[in-house]
Structures are given as structure tokens and as C-alpha cells.
Coordinates of C-alpha atoms and ligand atoms in Angstrom, one line a residue:
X1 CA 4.6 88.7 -85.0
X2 CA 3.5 91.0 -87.2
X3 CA 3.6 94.4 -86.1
X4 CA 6.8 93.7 -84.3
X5 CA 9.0 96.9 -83.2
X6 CA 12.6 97.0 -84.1
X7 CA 14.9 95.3 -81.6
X8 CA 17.1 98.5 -81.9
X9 CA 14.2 100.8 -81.2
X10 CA 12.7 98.8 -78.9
X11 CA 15.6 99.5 -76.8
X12 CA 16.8 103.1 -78.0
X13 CA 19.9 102.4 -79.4
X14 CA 21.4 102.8 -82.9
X15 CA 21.9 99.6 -85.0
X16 CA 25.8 99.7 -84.4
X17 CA 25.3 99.7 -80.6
X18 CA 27.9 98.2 -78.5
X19 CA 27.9 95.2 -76.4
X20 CA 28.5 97.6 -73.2
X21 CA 25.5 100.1 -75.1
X22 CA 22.9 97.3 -75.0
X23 CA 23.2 96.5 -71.8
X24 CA 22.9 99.6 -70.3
X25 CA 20.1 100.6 -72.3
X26 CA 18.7 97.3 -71.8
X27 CA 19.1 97.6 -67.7
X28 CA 17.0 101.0 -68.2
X29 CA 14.1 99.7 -70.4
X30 CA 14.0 96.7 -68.0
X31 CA 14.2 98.8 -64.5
X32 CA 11.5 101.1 -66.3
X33 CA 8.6 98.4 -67.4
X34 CA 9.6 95.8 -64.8
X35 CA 6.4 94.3 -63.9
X36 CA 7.4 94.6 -60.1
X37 CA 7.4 98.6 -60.7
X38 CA 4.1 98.5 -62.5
X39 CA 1.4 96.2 -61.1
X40 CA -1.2 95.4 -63.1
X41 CA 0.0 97.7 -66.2
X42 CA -0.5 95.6 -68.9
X43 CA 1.3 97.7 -71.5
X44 CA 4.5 98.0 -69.1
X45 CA 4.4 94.0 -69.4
X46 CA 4.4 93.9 -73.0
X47 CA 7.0 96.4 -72.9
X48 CA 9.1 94.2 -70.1
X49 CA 8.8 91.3 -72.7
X50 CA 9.3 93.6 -75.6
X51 CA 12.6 94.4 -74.0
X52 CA 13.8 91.4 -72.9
X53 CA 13.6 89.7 -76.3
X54 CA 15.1 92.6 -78.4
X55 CA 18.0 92.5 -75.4
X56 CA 18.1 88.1 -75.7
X57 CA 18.7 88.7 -79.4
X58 CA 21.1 91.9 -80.1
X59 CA 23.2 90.1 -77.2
X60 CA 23.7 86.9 -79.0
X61 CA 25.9 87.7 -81.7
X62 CA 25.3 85.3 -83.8
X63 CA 21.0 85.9 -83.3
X64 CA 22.4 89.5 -83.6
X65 CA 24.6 89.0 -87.2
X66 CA 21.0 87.0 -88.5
X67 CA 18.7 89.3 -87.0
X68 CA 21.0 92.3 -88.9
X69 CA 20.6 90.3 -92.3
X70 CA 17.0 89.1 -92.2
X71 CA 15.2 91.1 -89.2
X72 CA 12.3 89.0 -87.9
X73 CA 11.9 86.5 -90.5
X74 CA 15.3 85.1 -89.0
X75 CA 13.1 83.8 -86.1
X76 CA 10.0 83.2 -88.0
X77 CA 8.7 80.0 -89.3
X78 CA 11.0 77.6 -86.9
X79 CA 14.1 79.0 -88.0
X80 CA 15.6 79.2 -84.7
X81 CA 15.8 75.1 -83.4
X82 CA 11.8 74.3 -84.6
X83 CA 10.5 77.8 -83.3
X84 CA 10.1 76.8 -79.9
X85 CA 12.5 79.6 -78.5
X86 CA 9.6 81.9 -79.3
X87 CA 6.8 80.1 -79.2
X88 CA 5.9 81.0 -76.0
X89 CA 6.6 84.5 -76.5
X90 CA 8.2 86.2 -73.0
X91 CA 7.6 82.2 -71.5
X92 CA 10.9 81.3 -73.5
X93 CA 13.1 83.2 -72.5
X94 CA 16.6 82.8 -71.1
X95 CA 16.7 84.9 -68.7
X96 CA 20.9 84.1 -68.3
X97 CA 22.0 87.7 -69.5
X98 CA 19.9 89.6 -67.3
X99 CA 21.1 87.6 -64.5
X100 CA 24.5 88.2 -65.7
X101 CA 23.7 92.5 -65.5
X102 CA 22.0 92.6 -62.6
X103 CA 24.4 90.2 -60.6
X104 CA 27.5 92.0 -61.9
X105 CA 25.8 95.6 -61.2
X106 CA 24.7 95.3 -57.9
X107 CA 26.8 92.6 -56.4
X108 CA 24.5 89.8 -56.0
X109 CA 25.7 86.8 -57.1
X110 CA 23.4 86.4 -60.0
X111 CA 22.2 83.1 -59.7
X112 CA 25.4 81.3 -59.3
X113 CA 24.9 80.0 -55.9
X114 CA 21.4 78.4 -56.4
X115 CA 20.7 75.5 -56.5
X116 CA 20.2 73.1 -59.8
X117 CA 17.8 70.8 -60.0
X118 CA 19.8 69.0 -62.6
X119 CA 20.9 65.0 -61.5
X120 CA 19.6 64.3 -57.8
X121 CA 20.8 61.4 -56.0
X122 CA 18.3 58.8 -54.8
X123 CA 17.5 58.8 -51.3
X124 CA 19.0 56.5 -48.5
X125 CA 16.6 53.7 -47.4
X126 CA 16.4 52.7 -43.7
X127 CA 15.4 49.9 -42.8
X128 CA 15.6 48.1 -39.0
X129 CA 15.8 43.7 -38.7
X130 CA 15.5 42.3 -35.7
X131 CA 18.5 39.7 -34.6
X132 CA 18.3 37.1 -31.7
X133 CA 21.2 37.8 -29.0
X134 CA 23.3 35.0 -30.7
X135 CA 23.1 36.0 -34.2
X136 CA 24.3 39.3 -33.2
X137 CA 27.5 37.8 -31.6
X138 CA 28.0 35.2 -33.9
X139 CA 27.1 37.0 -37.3
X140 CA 24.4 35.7 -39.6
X141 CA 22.4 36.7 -43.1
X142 CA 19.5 38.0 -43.6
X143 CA 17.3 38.3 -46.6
X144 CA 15.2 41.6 -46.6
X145 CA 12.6 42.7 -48.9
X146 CA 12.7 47.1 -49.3
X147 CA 10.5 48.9 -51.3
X148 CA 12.2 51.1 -53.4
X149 CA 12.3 53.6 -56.0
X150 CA 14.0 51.7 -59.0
X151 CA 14.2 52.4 -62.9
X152 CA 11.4 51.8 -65.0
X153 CA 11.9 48.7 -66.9
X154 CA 9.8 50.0 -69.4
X155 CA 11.5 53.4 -70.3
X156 CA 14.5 52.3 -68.9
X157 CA 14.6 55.7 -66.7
X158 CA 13.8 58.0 -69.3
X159 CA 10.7 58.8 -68.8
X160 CA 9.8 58.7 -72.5
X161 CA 7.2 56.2 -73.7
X162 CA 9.6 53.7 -76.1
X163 CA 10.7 55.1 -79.3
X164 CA 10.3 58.1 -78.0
X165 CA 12.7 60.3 -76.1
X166 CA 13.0 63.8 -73.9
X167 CA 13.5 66.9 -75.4
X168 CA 15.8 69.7 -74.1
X169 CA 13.3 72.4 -72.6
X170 CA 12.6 75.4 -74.3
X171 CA 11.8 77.4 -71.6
X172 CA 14.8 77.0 -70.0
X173 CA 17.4 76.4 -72.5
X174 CA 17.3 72.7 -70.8
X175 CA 19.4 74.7 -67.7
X176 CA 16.5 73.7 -65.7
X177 CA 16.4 76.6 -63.7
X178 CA 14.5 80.5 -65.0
X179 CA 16.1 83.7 -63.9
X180 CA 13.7 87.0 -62.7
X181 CA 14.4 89.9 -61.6
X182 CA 12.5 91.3 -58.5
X183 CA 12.7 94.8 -57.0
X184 CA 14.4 95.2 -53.2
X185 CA 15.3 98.2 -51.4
X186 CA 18.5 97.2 -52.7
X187 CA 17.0 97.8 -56.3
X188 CA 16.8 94.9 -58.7
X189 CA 17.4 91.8 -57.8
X190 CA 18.0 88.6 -60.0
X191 CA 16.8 85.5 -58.5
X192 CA 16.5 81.9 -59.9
X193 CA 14.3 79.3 -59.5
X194 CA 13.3 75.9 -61.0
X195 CA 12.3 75.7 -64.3
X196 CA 8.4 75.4 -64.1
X197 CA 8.0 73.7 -67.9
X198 CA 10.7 71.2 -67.1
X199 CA 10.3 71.3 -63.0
X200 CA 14.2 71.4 -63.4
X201 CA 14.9 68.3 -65.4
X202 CA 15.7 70.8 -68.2
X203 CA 14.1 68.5 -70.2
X204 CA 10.3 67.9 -71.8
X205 CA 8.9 64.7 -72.4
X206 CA 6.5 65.2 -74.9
X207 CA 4.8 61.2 -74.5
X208 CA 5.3 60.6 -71.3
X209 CA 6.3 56.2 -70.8
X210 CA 3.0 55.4 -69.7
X211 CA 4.0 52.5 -67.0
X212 CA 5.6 55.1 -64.5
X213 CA 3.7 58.4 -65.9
X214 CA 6.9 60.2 -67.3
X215 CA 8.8 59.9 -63.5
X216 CA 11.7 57.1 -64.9
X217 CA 11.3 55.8 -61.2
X218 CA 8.4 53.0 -60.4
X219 CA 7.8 51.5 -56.7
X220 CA 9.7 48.1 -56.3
X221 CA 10.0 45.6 -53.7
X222 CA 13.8 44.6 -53.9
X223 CA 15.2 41.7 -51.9
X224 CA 18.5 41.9 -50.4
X225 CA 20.5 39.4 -49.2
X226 CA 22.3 41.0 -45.6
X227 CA 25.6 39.7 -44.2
X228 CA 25.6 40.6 -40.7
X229 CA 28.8 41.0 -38.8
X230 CA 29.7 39.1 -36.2
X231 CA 29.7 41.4 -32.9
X232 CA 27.5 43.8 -34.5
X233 CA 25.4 45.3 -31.5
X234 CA 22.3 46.8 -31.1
X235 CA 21.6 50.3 -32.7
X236 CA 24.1 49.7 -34.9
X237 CA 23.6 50.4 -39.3
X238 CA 25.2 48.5 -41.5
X239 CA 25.0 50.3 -44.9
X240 CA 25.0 48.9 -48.2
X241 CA 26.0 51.4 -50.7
X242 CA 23.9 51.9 -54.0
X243 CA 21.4 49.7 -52.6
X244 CA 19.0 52.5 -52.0
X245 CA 16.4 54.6 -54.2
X246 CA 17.2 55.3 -57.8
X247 CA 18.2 59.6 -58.0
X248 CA 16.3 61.7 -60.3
X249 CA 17.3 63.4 -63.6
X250 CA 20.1 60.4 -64.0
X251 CA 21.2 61.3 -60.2
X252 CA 22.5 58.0 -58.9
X253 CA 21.6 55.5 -56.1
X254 CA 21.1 56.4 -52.4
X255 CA 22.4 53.6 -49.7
X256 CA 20.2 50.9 -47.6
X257 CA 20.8 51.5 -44.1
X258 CA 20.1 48.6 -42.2
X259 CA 19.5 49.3 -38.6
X260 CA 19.8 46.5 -36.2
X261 CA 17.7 45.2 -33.3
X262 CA 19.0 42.4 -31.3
X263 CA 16.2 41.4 -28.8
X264 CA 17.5 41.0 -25.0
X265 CA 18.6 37.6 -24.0
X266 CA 17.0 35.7 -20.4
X267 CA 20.7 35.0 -19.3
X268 CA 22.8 37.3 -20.6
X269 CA 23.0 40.7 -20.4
X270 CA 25.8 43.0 -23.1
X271 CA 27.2 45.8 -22.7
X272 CA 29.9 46.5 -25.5
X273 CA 32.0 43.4 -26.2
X274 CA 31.1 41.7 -22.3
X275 CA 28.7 39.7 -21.2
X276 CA 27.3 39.9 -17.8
X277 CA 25.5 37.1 -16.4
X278 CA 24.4 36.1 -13.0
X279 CA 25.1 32.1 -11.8
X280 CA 23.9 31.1 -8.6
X281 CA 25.6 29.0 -5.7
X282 CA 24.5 27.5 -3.2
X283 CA 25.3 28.9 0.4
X284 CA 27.4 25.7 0.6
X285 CA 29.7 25.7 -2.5
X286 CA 30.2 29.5 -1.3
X287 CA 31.3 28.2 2.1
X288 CA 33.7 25.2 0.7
X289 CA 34.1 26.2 -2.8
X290 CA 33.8 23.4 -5.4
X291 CA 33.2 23.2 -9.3
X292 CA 30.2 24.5 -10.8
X293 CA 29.4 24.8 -14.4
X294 CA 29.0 28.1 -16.1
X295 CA 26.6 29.0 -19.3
X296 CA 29.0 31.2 -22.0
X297 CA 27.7 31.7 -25.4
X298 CA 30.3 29.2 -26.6
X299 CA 28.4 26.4 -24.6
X300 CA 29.1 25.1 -20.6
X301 CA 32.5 26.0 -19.3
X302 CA 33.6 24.0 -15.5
X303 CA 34.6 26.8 -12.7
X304 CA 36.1 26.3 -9.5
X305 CA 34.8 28.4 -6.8
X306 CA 37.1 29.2 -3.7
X307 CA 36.5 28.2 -0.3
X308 CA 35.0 31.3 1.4
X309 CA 33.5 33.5 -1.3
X310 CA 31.3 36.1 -0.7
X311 CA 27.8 36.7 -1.9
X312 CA 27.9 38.9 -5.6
X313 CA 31.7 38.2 -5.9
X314 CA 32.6 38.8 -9.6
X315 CA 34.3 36.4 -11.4
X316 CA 36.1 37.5 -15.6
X317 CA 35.5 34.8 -17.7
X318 CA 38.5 35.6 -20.4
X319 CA 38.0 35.6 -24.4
X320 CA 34.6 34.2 -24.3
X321 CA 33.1 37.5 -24.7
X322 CA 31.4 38.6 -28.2
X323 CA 33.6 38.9 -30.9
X324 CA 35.5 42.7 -32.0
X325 CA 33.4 43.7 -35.3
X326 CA 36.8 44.6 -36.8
X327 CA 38.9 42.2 -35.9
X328 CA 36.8 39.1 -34.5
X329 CA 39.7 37.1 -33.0
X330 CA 40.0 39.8 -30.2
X331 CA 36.8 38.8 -28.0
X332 CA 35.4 40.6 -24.9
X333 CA 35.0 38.6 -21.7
X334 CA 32.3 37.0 -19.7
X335 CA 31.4 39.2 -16.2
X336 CA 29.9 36.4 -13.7
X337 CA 28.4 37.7 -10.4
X338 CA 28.1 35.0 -8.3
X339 CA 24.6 34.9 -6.4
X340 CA 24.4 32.9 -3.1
X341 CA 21.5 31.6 -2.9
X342 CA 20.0 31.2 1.0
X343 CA 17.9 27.7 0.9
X344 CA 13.9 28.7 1.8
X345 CA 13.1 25.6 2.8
X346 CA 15.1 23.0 4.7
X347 CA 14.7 19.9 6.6
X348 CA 14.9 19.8 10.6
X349 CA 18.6 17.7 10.0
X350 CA 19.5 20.4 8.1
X351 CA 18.6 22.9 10.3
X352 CA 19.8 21.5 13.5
X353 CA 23.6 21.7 12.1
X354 CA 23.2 25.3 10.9
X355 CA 22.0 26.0 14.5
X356 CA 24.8 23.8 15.9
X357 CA 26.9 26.0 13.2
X358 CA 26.3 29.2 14.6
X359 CA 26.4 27.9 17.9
X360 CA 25.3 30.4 21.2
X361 CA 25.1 33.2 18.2
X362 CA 22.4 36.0 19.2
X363 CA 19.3 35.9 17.3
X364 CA 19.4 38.5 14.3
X365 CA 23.4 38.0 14.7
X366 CA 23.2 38.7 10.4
X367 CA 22.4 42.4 11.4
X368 CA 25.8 43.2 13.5
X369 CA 27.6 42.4 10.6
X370 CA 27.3 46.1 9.9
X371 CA 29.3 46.9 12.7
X372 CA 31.7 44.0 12.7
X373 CA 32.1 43.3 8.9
X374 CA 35.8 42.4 8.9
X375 CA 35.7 39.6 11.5
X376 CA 32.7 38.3 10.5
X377 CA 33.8 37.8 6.7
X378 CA 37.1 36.8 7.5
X379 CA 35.7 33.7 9.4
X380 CA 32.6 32.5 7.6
X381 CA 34.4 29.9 5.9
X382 CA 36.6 28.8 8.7
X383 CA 33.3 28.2 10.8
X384 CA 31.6 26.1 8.2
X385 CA 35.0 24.3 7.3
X386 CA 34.9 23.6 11.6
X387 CA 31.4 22.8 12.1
X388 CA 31.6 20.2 9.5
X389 CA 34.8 19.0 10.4
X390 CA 33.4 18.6 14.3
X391 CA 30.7 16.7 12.6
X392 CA 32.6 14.2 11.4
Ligands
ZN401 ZN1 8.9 54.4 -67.6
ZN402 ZN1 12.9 74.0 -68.3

């Protein structure tokens, strides 16, 4: 520190200069020695830094007004905030005005629209739980274990071993972000990136809390207690707001999305609020109708079949469906395909009175039904209520 140059020299201006003066001259000086426009000259990049901290201090005013009245010393010996500002030589330097010039003079944004890496919040967490087929429908809770991000106990999220704590970055002005100035075909170009002393935090922790190495954030297994809707359905997320990974740089928590899974059922078979189900009869009960009992999820319920139904007929089981997640009283219905079921095996009684049933009927007589559907439906029933009425 020395030998240094006069800020006012350094950048060719008298010690009166105006705020418009310094800029200009200091947009020259900087174009001139930028290190972009000199590789590898290492006496332009003690000029670029040369410049750029004459230009940080003559366009403070108040560095200016005590740079006027004590010239270097003002800066010297930790005057300026513990001497960290200059410690680091060009490394300290806020590069804010030059973004300001160079943004202003050739239309690009100068820095504003990037991004700071200032308080991030914590990512979302997804986790899947697999729910039977009733739980689903009726609604249940679960209790799930996530690892997690979470606050260090220890530092309580500051990163800072205890009694210690972060200080505001010097290299960044604890913005978090550096400005530099690169050459384009469009000419200079001010561009910002993350901090590299303070990786954006815009803070330094000088002893670092030892139980999650400076970070604020340790690995956690949290348990969480899951109230699962009734008539959620499979592929559904419930989310559970702040119950996710802690942010960063006092960015808050993400959510836990909870992804659900409801295995198949042997029976039933959803699709939104319905239930589908197959229930077999015998050829029989089809013929002459009768009661049969029918499996809902809200236990056995007694169904009359008519006289005369047809193999697959579908029957609507009302309101015993699974329950609306919003409003659970409104409930789908229950879709029942009846099956007839053809016996495979019978006993010679039995099948003496089908043949007496169908009478002088051709063999394969189940095939021209194709070609004579109407009258063939139309009187299964009324044969079988016959034949076993002749049998009596
Ligand atoms: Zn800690
Ligand atoms: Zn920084």
C-alpha cells in the first residue's frame, strides 16, 4: 500500500471531478485494461484493479469526502469496517457501480434480473405409502418416517459453531452475488454471478458449527403422522405444507408430498367414485330370478334378480360407492355384472330335464341364436318357467 497512485490520477481526472466526469473516465480506464482485452498482460490487470478501486472510492461520497481529507491512510490500518474491504485487494470489490455504467450505457440490464442466491426455500419431499383398497375408501392414518433436511439443533441454523456467529461477506458487500464485466461484440458486458467467498449466502462463517460443517441443515428422519382422506384414490398426493426440507440462507420449509398407492382389491375393481364387481348366478336364478346376496364394501346387501335375466346384465347398486373426497356424504355406486354361470358338471336327473327342456331342439341350437336373437331371448324364461311347471 505503499506506493499507491492517486485515485485522481489513476483515473485522469482533476480532484474536483464530477460524479458524470468519473464515470466516464472510469468507463475508459476500465474498457482500456480490462483483462478480457488484454490476456495474460499482467500490468493491464493491476491497472484494471488500479482503476476499479480509485473509481469504488471517488464514487462513494462519503469514501470520497475521507479519501479528500486523509488520502490512503483513510483506508489503512482497518479504518474502513476492520480492513476487510481491502484486504483482498481487487478480490473486495463491489463491483455494483460498474454494473450500474455498463447496464445503463449499453442497455443491458445490469444485473438486475439475476438471480440471488439470498433465502432459498427448502425443497418439497415426496414420498409414496401404500393403502389397502378399504383404507383408501374409508380414510385412515398413517405414520411415516422422511428423511429430511432440518435445522441444526446445534447452531440452531446458523451455521456458526455456538457463541459464535456469521459475518457479512466482504467480498461481496454480504449482496451475495459479484458483478464483471466481460467483452461481447456488443462491447462490455456486465454480468453477475454468485458470490464465490460467501457461495451467495452473503455471509462468512468464520468457525463453522462443527455438528453440520457450517451448512445450518443436518439429515433427519422425521415422523409424520398422515390423515388420509376418505375416497382418496390411487395416484393421488396429499401435501402437507412446511413439512418438507428446511430452505437455505433462512429460506423456509418446502412441502411433503405424499403420493398414494392403494393395491388392487380380488373383488372389486374402482374406477373414480364406482365400484365394479362381478357376482355370479346360477343359470337357474337367471331363468326364475330369486334373492341373492351381494358383497359392497359396506358389508352383504340382499338383491332380487328378475325372472329372465340375461347373462352380464348390469345391475347399479345406489350410494354404496366410495365416498366424494370433498364432500363424503355424496357416495358413488356399486356397478354389478351379473355372470351366469353354466354348471360343468351335472347329474344324469339333472340332465334329463334340461334335455326334456329343450325338447326336439337341434344339436348346437346355442349357435342360431346369432341369427334368431330376439325370439330366442324373449322366451328363455318362459321355457324354463314351462318345463318346470310341466314337471310338476
Ligand atoms: Zn449446526
Ligand atoms: Zn460474498
Amino acid at each position: 500500500m505503499a506506493n499507491k497512485r492517486d485515485y485522481y490520477e489513476v483515473l485522469g481526472v482533476q480532484k474536483g471531478a464530477s460524479e458524470a466526469e468519473l464515470k466516464k473516465a472510469y468507463r475508459k480506464m476500465a474498457v482500456k485494461y480490462h483483462p478480457d482485452q488484454n490476456p495474460g498482460d499482467k500490468e493491464a490487470e493491476e491497472k484494471f484493479k488500479e482503476v476499479n478501486e480509485a473509481y469504488e472510492v471517488l464514487s462513494n461520497p462519503e469514501k470520497r469526502a475521507q479519501y479528500d481529507q486523509f488520502g490512503h491512510a483513510a483506508f489503512e490500518q482497518g479504518g474502513m469496517g476492520g480492513g476487510g474491504f481491502y484486504g483482498g485487494g481487487f478480490e473486495g470489490f463491489d463491483m455494483g457501480d460498474l454494473g450500474d455504467i455498463f447496464g445503463s450505457m449499453f442497455g443491458f440490464g445490469g444485473g438486475g434480473s439475476a438471480r440471488r442466491n439470498g433465502p432459498r426455500r427448502g425443497r418439497d419431499i415426496n414420498v409414496s405409502i401404500q393403502l389397502t383398497f378399504e383404507e383408501a375408501i374409508f380414510g385412515c392414518t398413517k405414520e411415516i418416517s422422511v428423511p429430511v433436511l432440518d435445522e441444526c439443533e446445534i447452531c440452531h441454523g446458523t451455521g456458526a459453531k455456538p457463541g459464535t456467529h456469521a459475518e457479512s461477506c466482504s467480498k461481496c458487500n454480504g449482496t451475495g452475488q459479484e458483478r464483471f464485466v466481460q467483452q461481447s461484440m456488443f462491447g462490455a458486458v456486465t454480468s453477475v454471478r454468485t458470490c464465490s467467498a460467501c457461495h451467495g449466502t452473503g455471509k462468512i462463517i468464520k468457525e463453522p458449527c462443527t455438528t453440520c460443517r457450517g451448512t445450518g441443515r443436518v439429515k433427519k428422519t422425521k415422523k409424520y403422522e398422515v390423515k388420509i382422506p376418505q375416497g382418496i384414490d390411487n395416484g393421488q398426493t396429499i401435501r402437507l405444507g412446511g413439512k418438507g426440507e428446511l430452505g437455505e440462507n433462512g429460506g423456509g420449509y418446502g412441502d411433503l408430498l405424499v403420493s398414494v398407492y392403494v393395491q388392487p382389491n380380488r373383488v372389486f375393481v374402482r374406477k373414480g367414485n364406482d365400484i365394479y364387481c362381478d357376482v355370479p348366478i346360477t343359470f337357474v336364478q337367471a331363468a326364475l330370478g330369486g334373492e341373492i346376496t351381494i358383497k359392497t364394501i359396506d358389508g352383504e346387501q340382499k338383491y332380487t334378480i328378475k325372472p329372465g335375466t340375461q347373462p352380464d346384465t348390469v345391475v347399479t347398486l345406489r350410494g354404496v360407492g366410495v365416498p366424494n373426497l370433498r364432500n363424503p356424504k355424496i357416495r358413488g355406486n356399486q356397478i354389478v355384472t351379473l355372470k351366469v354361470k353354466i354348471p360343468t358338471s351335472m347329474t344324469e336327473r339333472q340332465k334329463d330335464l334340461l334335455r326334456q327342456f329343450y325338447g326336439d331342439a337341434p344339436a348346437g341350437a346355442a349357435n342360431t341364436e346369432a341369427s334368431a336373437p330376439e325370439e330366442e331371448k324373449k322366451s328363455f324364461g318362459e321355457k324354463v318357467r314351462d318345463f318346470f311347471e310341466k314337471d310338476k
